[in-house]
Coordinates of N, CA and C and ligand atoms in Angstrom, one line a residue:
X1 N 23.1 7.8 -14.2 CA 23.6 7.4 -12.9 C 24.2 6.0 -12.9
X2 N 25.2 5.7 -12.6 CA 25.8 4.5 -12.0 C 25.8 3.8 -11.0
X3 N 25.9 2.4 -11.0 CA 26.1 1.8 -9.2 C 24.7 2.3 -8.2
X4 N 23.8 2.4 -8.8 CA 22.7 3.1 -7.8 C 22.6 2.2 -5.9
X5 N 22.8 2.8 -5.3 CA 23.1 2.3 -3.9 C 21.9 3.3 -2.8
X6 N 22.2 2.4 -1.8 CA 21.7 3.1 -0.5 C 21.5 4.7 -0.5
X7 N 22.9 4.8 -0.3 CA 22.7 6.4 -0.1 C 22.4 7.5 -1.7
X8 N 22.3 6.9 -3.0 CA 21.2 7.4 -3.5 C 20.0 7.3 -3.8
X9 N 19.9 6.3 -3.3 CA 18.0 6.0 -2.6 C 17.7 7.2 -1.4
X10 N 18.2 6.8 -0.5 CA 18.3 8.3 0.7 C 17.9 9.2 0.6
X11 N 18.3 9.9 -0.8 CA 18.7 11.3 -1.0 C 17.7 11.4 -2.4
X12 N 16.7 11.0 -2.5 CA 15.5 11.0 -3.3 C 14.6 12.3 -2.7
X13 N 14.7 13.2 -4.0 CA 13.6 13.8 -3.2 C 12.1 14.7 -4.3
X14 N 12.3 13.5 -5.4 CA 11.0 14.0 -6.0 C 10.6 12.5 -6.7
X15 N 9.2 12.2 -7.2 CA 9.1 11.1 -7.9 C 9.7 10.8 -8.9
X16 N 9.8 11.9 -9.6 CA 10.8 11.3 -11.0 C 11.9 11.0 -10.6
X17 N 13.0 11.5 -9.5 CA 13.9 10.8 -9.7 C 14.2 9.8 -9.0
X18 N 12.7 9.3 -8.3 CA 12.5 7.8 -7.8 C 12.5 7.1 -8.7
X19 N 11.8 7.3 -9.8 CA 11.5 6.6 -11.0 C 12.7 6.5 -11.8
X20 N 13.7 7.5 -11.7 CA 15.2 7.3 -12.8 C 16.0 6.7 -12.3
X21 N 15.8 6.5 -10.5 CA 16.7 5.6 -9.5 C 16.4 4.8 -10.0
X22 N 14.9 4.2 -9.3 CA 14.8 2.7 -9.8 C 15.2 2.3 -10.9
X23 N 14.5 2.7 -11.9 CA 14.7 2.3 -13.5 C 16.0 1.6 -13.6
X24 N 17.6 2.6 -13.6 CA 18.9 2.1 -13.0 C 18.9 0.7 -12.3
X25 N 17.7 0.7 -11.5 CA 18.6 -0.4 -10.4 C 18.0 -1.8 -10.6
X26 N 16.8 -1.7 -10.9 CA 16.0 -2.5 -11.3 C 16.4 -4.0 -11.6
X27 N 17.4 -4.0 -12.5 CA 17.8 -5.1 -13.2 C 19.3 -6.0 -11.8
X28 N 19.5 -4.8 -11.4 CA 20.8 -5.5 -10.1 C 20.5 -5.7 -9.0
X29 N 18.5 -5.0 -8.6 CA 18.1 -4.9 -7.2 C 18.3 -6.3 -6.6
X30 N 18.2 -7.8 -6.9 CA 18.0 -8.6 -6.2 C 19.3 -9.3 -6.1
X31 N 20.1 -9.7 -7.3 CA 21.1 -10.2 -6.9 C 22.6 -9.1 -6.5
X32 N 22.2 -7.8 -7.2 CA 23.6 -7.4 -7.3 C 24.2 -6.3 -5.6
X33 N 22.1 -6.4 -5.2 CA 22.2 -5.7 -3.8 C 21.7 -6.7 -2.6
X34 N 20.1 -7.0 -3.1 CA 19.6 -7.6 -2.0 C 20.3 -8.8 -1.4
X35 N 20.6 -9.9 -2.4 CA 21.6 -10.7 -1.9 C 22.6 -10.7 -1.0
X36 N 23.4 -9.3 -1.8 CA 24.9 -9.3 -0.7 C 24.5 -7.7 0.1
X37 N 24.0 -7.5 0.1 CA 23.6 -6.6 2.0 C 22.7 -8.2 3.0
X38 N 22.0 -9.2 2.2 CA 21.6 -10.0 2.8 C 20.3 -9.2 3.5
X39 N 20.0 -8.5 3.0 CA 18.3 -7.8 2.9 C 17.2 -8.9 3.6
X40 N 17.3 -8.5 5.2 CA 16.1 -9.7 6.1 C 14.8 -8.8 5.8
X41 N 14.8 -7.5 5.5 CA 13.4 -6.7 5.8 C 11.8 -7.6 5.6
X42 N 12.0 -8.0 4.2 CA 11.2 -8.2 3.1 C 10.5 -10.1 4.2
X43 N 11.3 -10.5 4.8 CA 11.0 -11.8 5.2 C 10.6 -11.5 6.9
X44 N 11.3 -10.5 7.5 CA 10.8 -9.5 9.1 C 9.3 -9.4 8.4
X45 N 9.1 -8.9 7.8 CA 7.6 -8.3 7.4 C 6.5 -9.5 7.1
X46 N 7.1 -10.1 6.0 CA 6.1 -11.4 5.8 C 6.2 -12.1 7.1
X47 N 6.8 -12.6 8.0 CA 6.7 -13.2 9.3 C 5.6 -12.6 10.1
X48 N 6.0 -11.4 10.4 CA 5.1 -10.8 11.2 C 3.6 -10.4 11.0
X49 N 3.1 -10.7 9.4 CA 2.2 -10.6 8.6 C 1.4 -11.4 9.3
X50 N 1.7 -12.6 8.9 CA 2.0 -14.0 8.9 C 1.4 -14.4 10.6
X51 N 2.6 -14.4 11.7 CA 2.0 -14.4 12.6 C 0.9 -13.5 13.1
X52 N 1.0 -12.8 13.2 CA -0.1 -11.6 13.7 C -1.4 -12.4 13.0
X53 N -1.6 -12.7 11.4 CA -2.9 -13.0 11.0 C -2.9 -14.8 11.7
X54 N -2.6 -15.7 11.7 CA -2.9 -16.7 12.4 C -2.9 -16.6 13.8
X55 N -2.6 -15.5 14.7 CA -2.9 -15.6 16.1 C -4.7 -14.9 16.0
X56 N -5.0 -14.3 15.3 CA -6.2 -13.9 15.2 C -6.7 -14.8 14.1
X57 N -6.9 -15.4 13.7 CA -7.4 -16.7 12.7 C -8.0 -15.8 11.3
X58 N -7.4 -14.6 11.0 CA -8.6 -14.5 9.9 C -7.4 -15.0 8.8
X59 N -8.5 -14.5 7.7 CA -8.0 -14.7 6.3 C -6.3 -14.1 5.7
X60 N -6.6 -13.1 6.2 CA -5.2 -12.0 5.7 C -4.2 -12.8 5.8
X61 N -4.2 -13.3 7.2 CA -3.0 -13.8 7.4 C -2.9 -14.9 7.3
X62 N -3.4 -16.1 6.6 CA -3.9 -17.4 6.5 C -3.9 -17.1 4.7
X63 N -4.6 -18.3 4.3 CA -4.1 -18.6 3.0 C -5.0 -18.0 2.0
X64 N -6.4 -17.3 2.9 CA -7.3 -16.2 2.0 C -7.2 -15.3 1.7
X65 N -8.0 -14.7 1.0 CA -7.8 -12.7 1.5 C -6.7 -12.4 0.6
X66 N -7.0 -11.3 0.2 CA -6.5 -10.2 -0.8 C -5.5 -9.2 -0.2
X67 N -3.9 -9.3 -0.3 CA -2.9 -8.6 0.1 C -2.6 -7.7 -0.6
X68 N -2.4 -6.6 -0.6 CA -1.7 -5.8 -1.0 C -0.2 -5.5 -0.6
X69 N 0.5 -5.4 -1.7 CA 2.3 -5.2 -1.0 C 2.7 -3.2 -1.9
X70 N 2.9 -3.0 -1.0 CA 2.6 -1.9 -1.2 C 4.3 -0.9 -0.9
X71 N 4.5 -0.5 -2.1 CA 5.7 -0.6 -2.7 C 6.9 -1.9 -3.1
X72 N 5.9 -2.5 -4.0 CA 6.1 -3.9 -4.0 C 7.6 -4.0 -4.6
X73 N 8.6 -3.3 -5.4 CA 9.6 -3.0 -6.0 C 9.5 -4.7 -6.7
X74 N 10.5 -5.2 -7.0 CA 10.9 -6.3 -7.4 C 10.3 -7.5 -6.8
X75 N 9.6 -7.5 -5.4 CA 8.7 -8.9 -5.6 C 8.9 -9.7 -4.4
X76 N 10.5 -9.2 -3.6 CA 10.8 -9.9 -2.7 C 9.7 -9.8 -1.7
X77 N 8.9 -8.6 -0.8 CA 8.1 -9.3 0.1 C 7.2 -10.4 -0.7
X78 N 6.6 -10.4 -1.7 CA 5.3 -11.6 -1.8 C 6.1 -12.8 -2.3
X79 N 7.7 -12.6 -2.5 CA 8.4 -14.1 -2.6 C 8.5 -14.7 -0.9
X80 N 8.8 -13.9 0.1 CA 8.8 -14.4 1.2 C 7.5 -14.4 2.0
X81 N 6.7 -13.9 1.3 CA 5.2 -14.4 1.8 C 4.8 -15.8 1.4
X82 N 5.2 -16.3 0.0 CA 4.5 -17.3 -0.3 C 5.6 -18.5 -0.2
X83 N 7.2 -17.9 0.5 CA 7.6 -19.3 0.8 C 7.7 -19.5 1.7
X84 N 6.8 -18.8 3.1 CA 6.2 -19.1 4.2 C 4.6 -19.8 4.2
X85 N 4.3 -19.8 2.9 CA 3.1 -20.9 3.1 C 2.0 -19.7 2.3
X86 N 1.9 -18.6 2.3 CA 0.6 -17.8 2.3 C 0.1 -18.2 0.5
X87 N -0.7 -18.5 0.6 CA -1.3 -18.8 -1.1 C -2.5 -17.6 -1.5
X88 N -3.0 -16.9 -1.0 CA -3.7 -15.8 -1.3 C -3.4 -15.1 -2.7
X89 N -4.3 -14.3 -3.3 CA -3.2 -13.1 -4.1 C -2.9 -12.4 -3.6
X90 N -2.3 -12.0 -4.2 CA -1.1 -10.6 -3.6 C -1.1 -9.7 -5.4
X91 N -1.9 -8.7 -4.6 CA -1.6 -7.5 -5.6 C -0.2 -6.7 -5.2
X92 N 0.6 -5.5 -6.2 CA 1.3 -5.1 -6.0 C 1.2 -3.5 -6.3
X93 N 1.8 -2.1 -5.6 CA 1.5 -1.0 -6.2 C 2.9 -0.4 -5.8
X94 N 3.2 0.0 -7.3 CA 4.9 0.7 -7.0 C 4.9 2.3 -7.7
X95 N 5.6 3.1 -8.0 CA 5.9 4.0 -9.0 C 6.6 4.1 -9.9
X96 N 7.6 2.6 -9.6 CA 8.7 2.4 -11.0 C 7.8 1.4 -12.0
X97 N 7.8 1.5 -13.0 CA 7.5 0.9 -13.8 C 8.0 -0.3 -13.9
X98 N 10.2 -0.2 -13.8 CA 11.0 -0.6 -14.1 C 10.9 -2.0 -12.8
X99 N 11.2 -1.1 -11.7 CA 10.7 -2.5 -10.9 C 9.4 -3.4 -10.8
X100 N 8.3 -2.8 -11.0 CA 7.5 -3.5 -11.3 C 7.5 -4.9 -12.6
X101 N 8.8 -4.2 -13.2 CA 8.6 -5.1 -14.6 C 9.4 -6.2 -13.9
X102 N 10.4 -6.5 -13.3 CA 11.2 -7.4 -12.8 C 9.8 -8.1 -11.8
X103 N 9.5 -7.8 -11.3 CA 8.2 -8.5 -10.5 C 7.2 -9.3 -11.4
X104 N 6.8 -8.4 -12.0 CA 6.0 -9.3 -12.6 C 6.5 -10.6 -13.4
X105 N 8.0 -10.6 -13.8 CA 8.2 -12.1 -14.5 C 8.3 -13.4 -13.3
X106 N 8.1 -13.3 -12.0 CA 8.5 -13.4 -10.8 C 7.0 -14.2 -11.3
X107 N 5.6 -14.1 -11.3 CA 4.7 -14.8 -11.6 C 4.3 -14.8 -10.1
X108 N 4.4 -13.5 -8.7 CA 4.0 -14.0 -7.9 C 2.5 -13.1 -7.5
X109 N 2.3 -12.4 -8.4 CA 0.8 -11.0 -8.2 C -0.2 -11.5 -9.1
X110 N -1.2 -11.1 -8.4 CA -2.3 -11.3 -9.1 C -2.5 -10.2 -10.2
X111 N -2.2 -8.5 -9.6 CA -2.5 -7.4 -10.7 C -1.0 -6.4 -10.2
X112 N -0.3 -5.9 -10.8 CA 0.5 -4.8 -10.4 C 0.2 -3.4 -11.2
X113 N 0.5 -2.1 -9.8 CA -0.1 -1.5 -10.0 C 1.0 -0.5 -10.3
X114 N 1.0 0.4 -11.4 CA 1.8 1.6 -11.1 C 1.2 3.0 -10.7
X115 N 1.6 3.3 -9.6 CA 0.5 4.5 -8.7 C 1.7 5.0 -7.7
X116 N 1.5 6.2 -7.3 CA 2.1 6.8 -6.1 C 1.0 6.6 -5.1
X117 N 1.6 5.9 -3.7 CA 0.9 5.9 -2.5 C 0.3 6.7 -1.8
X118 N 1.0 8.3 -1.9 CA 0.8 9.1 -1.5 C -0.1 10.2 -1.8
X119 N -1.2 9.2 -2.8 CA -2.4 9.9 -3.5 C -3.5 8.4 -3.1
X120 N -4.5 8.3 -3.5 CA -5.5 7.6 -3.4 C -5.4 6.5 -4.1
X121 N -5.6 5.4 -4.3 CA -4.9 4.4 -5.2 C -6.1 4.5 -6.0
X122 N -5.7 3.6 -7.4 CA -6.9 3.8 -8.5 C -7.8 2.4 -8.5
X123 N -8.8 2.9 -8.1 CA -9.7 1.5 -8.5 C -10.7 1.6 -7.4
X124 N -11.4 0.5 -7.2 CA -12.1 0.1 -5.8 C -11.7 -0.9 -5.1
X125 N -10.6 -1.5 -5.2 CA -10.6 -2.8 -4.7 C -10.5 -2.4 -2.8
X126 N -11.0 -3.2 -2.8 CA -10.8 -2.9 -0.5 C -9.9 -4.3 -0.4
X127 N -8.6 -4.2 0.4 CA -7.7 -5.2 0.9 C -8.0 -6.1 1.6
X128 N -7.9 -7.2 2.3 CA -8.0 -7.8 3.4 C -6.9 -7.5 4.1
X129 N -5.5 -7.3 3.6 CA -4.4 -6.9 4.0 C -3.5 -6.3 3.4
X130 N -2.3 -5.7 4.2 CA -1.3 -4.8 3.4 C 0.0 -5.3 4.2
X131 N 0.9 -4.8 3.2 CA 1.8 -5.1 3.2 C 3.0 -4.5 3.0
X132 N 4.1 -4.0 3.5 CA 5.1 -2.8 3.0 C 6.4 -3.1 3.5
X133 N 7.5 -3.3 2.6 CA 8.9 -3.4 2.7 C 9.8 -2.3 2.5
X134 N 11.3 -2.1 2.9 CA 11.9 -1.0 2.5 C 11.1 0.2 2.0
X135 N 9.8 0.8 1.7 CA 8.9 2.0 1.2 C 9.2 3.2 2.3
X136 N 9.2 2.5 3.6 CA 8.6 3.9 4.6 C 10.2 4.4 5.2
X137 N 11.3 5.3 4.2 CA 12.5 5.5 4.3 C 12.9 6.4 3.8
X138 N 13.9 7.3 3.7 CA 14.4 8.4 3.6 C 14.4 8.4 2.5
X139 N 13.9 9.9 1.7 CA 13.7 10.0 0.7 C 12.4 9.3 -0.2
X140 N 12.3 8.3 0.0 CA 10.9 7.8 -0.2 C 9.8 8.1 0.2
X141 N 9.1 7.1 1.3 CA 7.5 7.8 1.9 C 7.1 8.0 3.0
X142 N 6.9 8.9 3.5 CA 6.6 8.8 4.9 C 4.8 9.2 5.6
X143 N 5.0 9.0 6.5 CA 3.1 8.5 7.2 C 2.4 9.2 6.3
X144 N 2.7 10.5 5.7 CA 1.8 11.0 4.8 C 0.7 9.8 3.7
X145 N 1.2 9.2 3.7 CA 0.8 7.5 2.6 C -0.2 6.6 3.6
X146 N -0.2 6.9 4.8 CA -0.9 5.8 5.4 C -2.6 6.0 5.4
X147 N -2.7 7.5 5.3 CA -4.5 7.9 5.2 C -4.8 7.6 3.7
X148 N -4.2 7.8 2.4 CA -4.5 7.1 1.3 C -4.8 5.9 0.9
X149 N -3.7 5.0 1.8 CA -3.5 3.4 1.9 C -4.8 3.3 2.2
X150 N -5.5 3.4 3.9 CA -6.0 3.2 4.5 C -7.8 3.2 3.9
X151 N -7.4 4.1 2.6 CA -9.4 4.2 2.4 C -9.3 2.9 1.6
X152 N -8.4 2.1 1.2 CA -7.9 0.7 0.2 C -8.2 -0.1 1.3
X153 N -8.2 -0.2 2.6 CA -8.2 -1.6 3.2 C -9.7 -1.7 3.7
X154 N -9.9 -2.9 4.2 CA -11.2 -2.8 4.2 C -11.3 -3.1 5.5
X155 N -12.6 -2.9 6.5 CA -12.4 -2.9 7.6 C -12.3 -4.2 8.4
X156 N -11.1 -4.4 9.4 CA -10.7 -5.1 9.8 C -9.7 -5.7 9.3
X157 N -8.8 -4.7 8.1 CA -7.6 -5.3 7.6 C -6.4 -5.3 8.5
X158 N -5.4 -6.4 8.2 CA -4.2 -6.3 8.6 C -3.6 -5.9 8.0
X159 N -2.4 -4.8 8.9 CA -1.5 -3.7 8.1 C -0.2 -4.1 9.1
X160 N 0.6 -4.3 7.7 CA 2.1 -4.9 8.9 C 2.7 -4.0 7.7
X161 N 3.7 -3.4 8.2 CA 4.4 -2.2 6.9 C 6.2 -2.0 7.8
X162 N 7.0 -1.9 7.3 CA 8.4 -1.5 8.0 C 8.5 -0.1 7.9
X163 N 9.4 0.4 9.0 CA 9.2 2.0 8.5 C 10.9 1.9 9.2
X164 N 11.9 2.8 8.4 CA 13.3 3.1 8.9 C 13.2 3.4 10.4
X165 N 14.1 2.8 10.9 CA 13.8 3.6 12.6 C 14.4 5.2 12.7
X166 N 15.3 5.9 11.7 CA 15.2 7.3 11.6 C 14.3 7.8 11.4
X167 N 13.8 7.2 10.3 CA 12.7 8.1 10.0 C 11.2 8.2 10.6
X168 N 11.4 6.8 11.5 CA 10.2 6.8 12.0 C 10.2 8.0 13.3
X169 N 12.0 8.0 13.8 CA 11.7 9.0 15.3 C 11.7 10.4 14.2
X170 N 12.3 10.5 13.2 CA 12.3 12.1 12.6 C 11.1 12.1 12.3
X171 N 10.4 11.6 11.5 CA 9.2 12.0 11.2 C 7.8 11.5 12.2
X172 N 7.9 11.4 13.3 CA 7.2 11.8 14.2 C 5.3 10.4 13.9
X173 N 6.2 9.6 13.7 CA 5.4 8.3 13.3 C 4.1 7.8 14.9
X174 N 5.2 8.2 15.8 CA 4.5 7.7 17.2 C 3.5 9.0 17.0
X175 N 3.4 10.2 16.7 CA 2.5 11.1 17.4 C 1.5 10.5 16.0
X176 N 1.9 10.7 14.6 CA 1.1 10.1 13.3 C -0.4 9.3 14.2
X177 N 0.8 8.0 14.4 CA 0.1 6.4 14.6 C -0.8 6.7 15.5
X178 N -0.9 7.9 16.4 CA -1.6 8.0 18.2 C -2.8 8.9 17.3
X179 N -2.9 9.7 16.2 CA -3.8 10.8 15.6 C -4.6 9.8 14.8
X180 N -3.9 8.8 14.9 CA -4.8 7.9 14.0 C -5.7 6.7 14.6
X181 N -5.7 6.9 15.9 CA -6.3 5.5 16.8 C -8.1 6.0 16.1
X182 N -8.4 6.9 16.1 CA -10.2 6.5 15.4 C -9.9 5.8 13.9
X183 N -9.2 5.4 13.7 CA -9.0 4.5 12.0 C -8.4 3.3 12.3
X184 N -7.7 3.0 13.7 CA -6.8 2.4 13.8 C -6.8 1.2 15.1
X185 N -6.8 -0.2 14.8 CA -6.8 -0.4 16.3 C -5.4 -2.1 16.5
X186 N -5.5 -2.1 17.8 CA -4.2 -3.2 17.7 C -2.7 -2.6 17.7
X187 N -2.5 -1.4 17.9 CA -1.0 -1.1 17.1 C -0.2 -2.1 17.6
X188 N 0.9 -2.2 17.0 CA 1.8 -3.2 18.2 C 3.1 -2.9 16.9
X189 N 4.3 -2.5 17.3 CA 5.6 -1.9 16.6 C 7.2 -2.6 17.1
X190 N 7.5 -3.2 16.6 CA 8.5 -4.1 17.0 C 10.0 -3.7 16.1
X191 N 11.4 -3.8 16.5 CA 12.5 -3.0 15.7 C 13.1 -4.6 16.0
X192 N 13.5 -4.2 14.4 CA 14.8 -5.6 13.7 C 15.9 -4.8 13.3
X193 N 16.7 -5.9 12.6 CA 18.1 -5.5 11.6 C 16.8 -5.5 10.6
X194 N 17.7 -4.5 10.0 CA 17.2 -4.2 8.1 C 18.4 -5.4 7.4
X195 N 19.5 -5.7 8.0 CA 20.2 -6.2 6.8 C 21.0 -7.3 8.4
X196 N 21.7 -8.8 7.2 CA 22.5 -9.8 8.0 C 24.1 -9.2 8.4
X197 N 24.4 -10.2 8.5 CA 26.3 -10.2 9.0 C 26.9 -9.1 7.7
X198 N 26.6 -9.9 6.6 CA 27.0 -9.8 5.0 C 27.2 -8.6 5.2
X199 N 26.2 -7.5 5.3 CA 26.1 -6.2 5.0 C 27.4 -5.4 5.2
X200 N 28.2 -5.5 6.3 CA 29.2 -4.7 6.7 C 30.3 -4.7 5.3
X201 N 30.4 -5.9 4.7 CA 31.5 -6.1 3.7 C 31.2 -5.3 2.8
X202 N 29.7 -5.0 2.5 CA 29.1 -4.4 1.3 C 28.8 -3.2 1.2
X203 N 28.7 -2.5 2.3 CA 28.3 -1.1 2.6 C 28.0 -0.6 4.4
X204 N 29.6 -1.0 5.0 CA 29.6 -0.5 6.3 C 28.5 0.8 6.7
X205 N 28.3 1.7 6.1 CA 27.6 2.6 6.4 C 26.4 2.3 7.0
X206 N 25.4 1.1 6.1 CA 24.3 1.3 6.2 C 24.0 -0.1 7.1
X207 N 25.1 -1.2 7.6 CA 24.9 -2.4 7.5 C 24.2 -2.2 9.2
X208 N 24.2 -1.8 10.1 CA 23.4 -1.9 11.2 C 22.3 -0.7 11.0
X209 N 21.9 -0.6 9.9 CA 20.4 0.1 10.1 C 19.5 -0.7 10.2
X210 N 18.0 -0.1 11.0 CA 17.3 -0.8 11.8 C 15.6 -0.5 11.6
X211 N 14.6 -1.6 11.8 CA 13.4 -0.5 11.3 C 12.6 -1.1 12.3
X212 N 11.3 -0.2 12.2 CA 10.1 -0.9 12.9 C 9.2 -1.3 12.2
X213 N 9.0 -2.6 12.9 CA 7.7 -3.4 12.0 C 6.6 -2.9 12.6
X214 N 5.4 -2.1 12.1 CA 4.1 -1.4 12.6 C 3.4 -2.5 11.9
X215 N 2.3 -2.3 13.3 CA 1.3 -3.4 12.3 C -0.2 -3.2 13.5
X216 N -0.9 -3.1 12.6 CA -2.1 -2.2 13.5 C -3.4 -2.9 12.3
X217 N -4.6 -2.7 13.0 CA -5.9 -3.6 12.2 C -6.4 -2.0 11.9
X218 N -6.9 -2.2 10.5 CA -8.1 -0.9 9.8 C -9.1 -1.0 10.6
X219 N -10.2 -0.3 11.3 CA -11.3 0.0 12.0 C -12.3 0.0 10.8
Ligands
SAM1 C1 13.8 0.0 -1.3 S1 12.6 -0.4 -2.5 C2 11.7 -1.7 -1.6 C3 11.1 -2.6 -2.6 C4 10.6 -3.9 -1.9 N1 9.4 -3.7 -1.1 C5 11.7 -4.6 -1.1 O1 11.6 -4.7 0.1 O2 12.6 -5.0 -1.8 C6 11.4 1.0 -2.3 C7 10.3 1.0 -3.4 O3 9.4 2.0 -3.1 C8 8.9 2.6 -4.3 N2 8.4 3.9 -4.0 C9 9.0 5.0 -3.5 N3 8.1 6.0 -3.4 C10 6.9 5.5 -3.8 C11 5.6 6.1 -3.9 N4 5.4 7.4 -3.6 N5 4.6 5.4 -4.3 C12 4.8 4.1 -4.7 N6 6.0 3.5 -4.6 C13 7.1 4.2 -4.2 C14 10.1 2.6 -5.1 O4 9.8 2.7 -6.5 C15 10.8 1.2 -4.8 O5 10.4 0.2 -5.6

């Protein structure tokens, strides 16, 4: 494949050929796309991480506590986590190897993980917090990932995650999030731009797509 873009990310519809997208893109994700779509998601999410954990004073969202970024691709959420101040670790769990490997020269994770979300993650670690960019999107993952995530956080975690605003009304995220209030408390779901001005020059199609920031505490 060539030029790996948007709309063949979209049109993903098994892990391997998540894994042969990425691989492809890996090496152009940050300057040859994120840059010029001007990609706000990744910094929408750490903000809201961010404030949400300092209006409640705990750790997650303050400079302690153990984050999880969760489909961490190349690195940008825990680069705009930590150039908002957050000093914590920040683990990562992806399926590309490939993007993983660009992240880790990044020097910003404590451990990265290669796992599918949409199984149990491997280990014991319990989170203080999570964290999720571009992941909850077409062709990629949908709420099916949040009860796996969820046995990973530990109670009382903060969970701030983006979800596509298509996919959140197609895949039926509001009735998900409402099936989940005995695991779940705090919800509170806020809609941004996914992308700046820049975008339209770079890929009119996608340049006013829109997502919700979900962000709800583990019970
Ligand atoms: C659009 S990228 C977003 C990466 C990064 N969070 C960002 O905002 O730049 C989506 C990422 O989700 C990962 N991904 C897709 N399906 C996954 C799954 N089932 N388990 C883990 N990671 C997955 C992809 O490998 C890719 O790195």
């Amino acid at each position: 494949m060539t030029n790996p873009d948007l709309s063949g990310a979209y049109a993903l519809n098994s892990a391997e050929d998540c894994r042969r997208l990425y691989a492809e893109w890996a090496g152009s994700y940050d300057h040859g796309w994120a840059a010029t779509m001007d990609y706000r998601l990744p910094a929408e999410v750490a903000a809201a991480f961010l404030r949400a954990g300092s209006q409640s004073g705990d750790c997650a969202g303050g400079s302690g506590g153990t984050v999880l970024d969760v489909g961490a691709g190349t690195g940008l959420l825990a680069s705009a986590l930590r150039g908002l101040g957050f000093s914590g670790p920040i683990d990562g769990v992806d399926l590309s190897a490939d993007m993983l490997a660009v992240a880790r020269r990044k020097g910003l994770y404590r451990t990265l993980i290669e796992a599918d979300i949409t199984r149990p993650l491997p280990g014991s670690t319990r989170y203080d917090g999570m964290v999720s960019s571009g992941t909850f999107t077409h062709g990629h993952v949908g709420p099916k990932a949040l009860i796996p995530l969820l046995r990973s956080a530990r109670s009382g975690a903060l969970v701030v995650l983006s979800v596509n605003a298509q996919v959140f009304d197609k895949m039926d995220f509001t009735v998900v999030l409402a099936a989940m209030e005995p695991q779940i408390l705090d919800l509170q779901i806020q809609d941004v731009a996914i992308y700046g001005n820049a975008a339209a020059l770079r890929d009119a199609a996608h340049a006013q797509d829109r997502a919700r920031i979900v962000s709800f505490r583990a019970r």
